Amino acid sequence: MLKFRKRKEKAERRLESTEASLLRVQDLLREVRRQLRPLERQADAARRHGDLVSELNALRLFLSGREISAFRTRLEALAIDRSEATRKEDELRRLLAELDTKVMAAEAELSARGESGLGDELVRVEQLRERSRGISMLLVERRRSYERDRGQMMDSGVVANLEADAARLRGELDEVEIAISRLEPENLELANDEAAFEGERTQAATLFDHISSSTISAASAAAEVRGELRTLRASVESADSEHRRLAVRLQTLAERDLRYATDIERLRNECENAQMVEEPLVGEVTQAEAHRLSAEAELETALATRNAIAAELARWQARGEALQLALDSARARAGAEKLKDVSGVVGTLLDLVVIDESWEQSVEAALGEALLSVVVENTESARRALAHLRAAATSGAVLALGSKLDAGVSGVYPTGALRIRDHVRSSRKDVADLLDLLLASAVQVKDWTAAVDAVMSDPRLVAVTPQGDRFTTTGWRIGVAGGGATAAALEDALKNAQASERDLAEREVLVHQAQGKQQAARAHEADVQKRLDANDAAFTAASEALARVQSERREAATESEGLLPTLSEIDERQERLKSRVGELEELVPSLEKEEDDEVQAAKARGEARATLEAQSTLLSGRRRDLEVRSAGLIERNQFTQERLVEVERRLAADAVARAEAAGHREKIEKILSATERLAAIVDGHRHIIEARLADLHEKRRRQSDEVRALSTTLDEMRRARSATERELESGRELSRRSEVEQTEVKMRLEATVETLRRDLDVEPEVAEAAEMPALPEGVSAPARTRDLERELRLMGPINPLALEEFNELQERHKFLEVQLEDVRNTRRELMRVITAIDHEIQSVFAGAFADVSVNFTQLFGNLFPGGTGRLILTNPDDLLNTGIEVEAKPGGKNVKKLSLLSGGERSLTALAFLFAVFRSRPSPFYVMDEVEAALDDVNLHRFLGLINEFRQEAQLIIVSHQKRTMEAGDSLLGVTMQPGGSSKVVTERTSAAAGGAAS
């Protein structure tokens, strides 16, 4: 049974816990449903907004893809053009580089021809030839001198020879001086020729410098004009492009201004219509709000009244229940239930009197136990009632009507005391007489001190207080002893409760009506408010759109006003540029003619320079020949003078010189040999120099022919280079234009790609591969895009999270519905489990009770010979809530309640019930702890007989201090402990057990 009961209690606890969960889930579900309604509208708007945005994004993706494809196609075309221009430019540069190389080589070669060093070498070779001639003549002269010296030394007449040599030397010196004087006219003629040549060369250099500066200035002027012309033409084209762009922009702004004007007119009409509708709607909202407030106030009043009546009903019901319990308790104590079938019984005094309000405690204190007594008609009836109570062994009290007893009160009461009898009534005359008798000496005073004084002044009085204090000569009591309940008070409480129930039912109807009015008022107000909100939203959207369109129109007008002066400036600049281009185009032919003339002048200048260089070479040769001859003569003059001085010195020498003549002669011989060798060497070199000089004169002639041919070739290459340079500059201008356009297209492509990635978060490849969305018939993609943008602007701000919140809340609604259904299923399952457990408990309990009842009757008869015992169900019809009463009647006694048995009898009865349970539901062993402690020897003997009966079926373990119980056991187990030692178990088998084991 305990197992099933625990399962049932567990199921009931879970059922109670699910009650709170059920209420919580229901509350959450109602709250979620309340939130779903406004969110659904917002989600629909967000869904519509999302569809428009998706379609707009698809169109933007498609248009961006087409634009990107167009840009890339244009870039590829520009790249091809630019590649072709680059290839052509590289070819022209290569050709120009070749021409530059050839021109530089020709100029270098021409310069090399003019500065090749051939003239210098020619001058050096002529100087060497003249010098070799001078050296040969000098060597010849020295050889002659030394031969003379040697001949003089060999001659005996040395002095005479010296004198002859001196005379000869004087003659040679005169000849040299005459030759030197003859060179002066030739030197003067050569100086005049050189001065004339220097004048011609200076005049030619001045002319050449003037022509060169003119050439440079004309060439630079032509180059500057061509460069400026190219720049001006590019500027004119740029101005034309800018003019076209501004014109298109102005036309677009004009079209947009017309569209803005139409939109402004339409939006103003929408705002005016919304303002016209708003005032009536505001009045309706005010009326609806007032109606709702009135309905809510009416509902609050009805609820307050209903709650007050419900509280009053609860109070009267609680008072009735309390009075009913008090009356039932009073009747039970007075034995009214036992005496209801006795004749002459009127009822309890409590049922027969009516007590004034607020006097209940005072009357109860004054009447005391009499208030709970049973009132009978006369003394005979009282005797029969008392006899019936005695026979039933039940306590009780009776009051007999019609008794003629003296109250024994003088009728004089203390000051301030009030008679209790004046506040208690009864509808029966005899009961009123009884009240006169019972309350004749009862008075009410204000507090316990006055009550003490009243009793002390007149011991016959019964003094009570409003708080229920009672003071008599038999004792003083503070506080209320009973509940102060009467039948009249109970009836009054029940009537008031019924009246409150009727009022409550009426108020419930009024509350339902007020709730209906409130709901209708709220619905009407919500409908009107919804229309007002829709009108406000339309007005707000129209106002915002109007402000936005006006702002855009002002911006467009400002932009248009700013573009007009810019367009005028561009026109003026175009006129100036075109005028300047015309002027420069007129100057170009004359400058090109001057450039060609300068080329011819440069060619003539080269030829004149070659002629001047040839004249310079000739004059240089004459100057070198004159210098060589003059140097030879001067050297010969110096040598002759030195020789003459030496000869004269020798003539003046003494005889010592003659002694040294022999040694000097040998020295002269050696010098003559060396002189002859040197003369041979100089003659060889002179022949080589003359051959080289002839060769150089031939080379100089050929070089002049080559310089003239190189000048002609250089002029042709320069003209070809100028043409190539003009073609290259034209190609560069086209390349620059292509590069500018390519840069512009790239920037627009990058801007489009960046916008695509920022706004749509897709790559360009996806946009290019996107297909055109389905469009309404007759509508283009750009027009549909503008329509979608306009619809989105008119929709105004949208809660982007509404759809997500609605989906989440809908999921939560479904989840809560599932949870609610789970809780309900769980509760149903728990109810089925509890019902099944109840059936199981009833079945098991019925079977167990039947077995235990039979065994209890049998065992009780064994333990109490001649006695009877049985088990009785207190409520046989409700086995789940029934109790078990044990009826035990030992032999020789007429008692059945356990409370009237002795301690040993109660113990044996309990053991009989216990062993009846053991027998009905056997177990392998049983453990009992001092269950026979309260048994005397006779009952102990009976208990041991019961033990002996059960020891054959199971093992019994009994904790006991009874010697006879220990003797009946098979084994004894004890715990002992020696002083200073530890506890230990001592086991001892009884002799009976040992004998049985031995047998």
mmCIF file of C-alpha atoms in Angstrom, residues 2 8 15 21 49 125 162 266 316 385 420 447 468 516 588 673 767 835 871 874 895 900 921 970 979:
data_model
loop_
_atom_site.group_PDB
_atom_site.id
_atom_site.type_symbol
_atom_site.label_atom_id
_atom_site.label_comp_id
_atom_site.label_asym_id
_atom_site.label_seq_id
_atom_site.Cartn_x
_atom_site.Cartn_y
_atom_site.Cartn_z
ATOM 1 C CA LEU A 2 2.795 2.393 0.849
ATOM 2 C CA LYS A 8 -0.055 8.550 -6.025
ATOM 3 C CA LEU A 15 -0.275 17.389 -11.042
ATOM 4 C CA SER A 21 2.705 25.570 -15.380
ATOM 5 C CA HIS A 49 8.670 46.594 -48.351
ATOM 6 C CA VAL A 125 104.570 66.991 -90.055
ATOM 7 C CA LEU A 162 142.491 79.940 -86.557
ATOM 8 C CA ARG A 266 -0.045 66.130 -56.297
ATOM 9 C CA TRP A 316 -21.614 36.458 5.875
ATOM 10 C CA ALA A 385 -33.176 13.084 29.088
ATOM 11 C CA ILE A 420 -28.187 41.565 30.485
ATOM 12 C CA ASP A 447 -14.448 46.901 32.648
ATOM 13 C CA GLY A 468 -16.616 38.594 27.851
ATOM 14 C CA GLY A 516 -19.284 44.446 -23.185
ATOM 15 C CA VAL A 588 52.649 77.588 -89.043
ATOM 16 C CA SER A 673 131.847 59.951 -86.112
ATOM 17 C CA ALA A 767 25.603 41.393 -61.939
ATOM 18 C CA THR A 835 -7.184 6.849 -11.213
ATOM 19 C CA LEU A 871 -11.574 -4.401 12.389
ATOM 20 C CA THR A 874 -15.199 3.926 9.047
ATOM 21 C CA VAL A 895 -15.660 -2.192 26.560
ATOM 22 C CA LEU A 900 -10.642 2.085 27.997
ATOM 23 C CA ARG A 921 1.514 -10.621 4.102
ATOM 24 C CA ASP A 970 17.116 -19.969 20.047
ATOM 25 C CA PRO A 979 36.731 -1.668 31.572
#
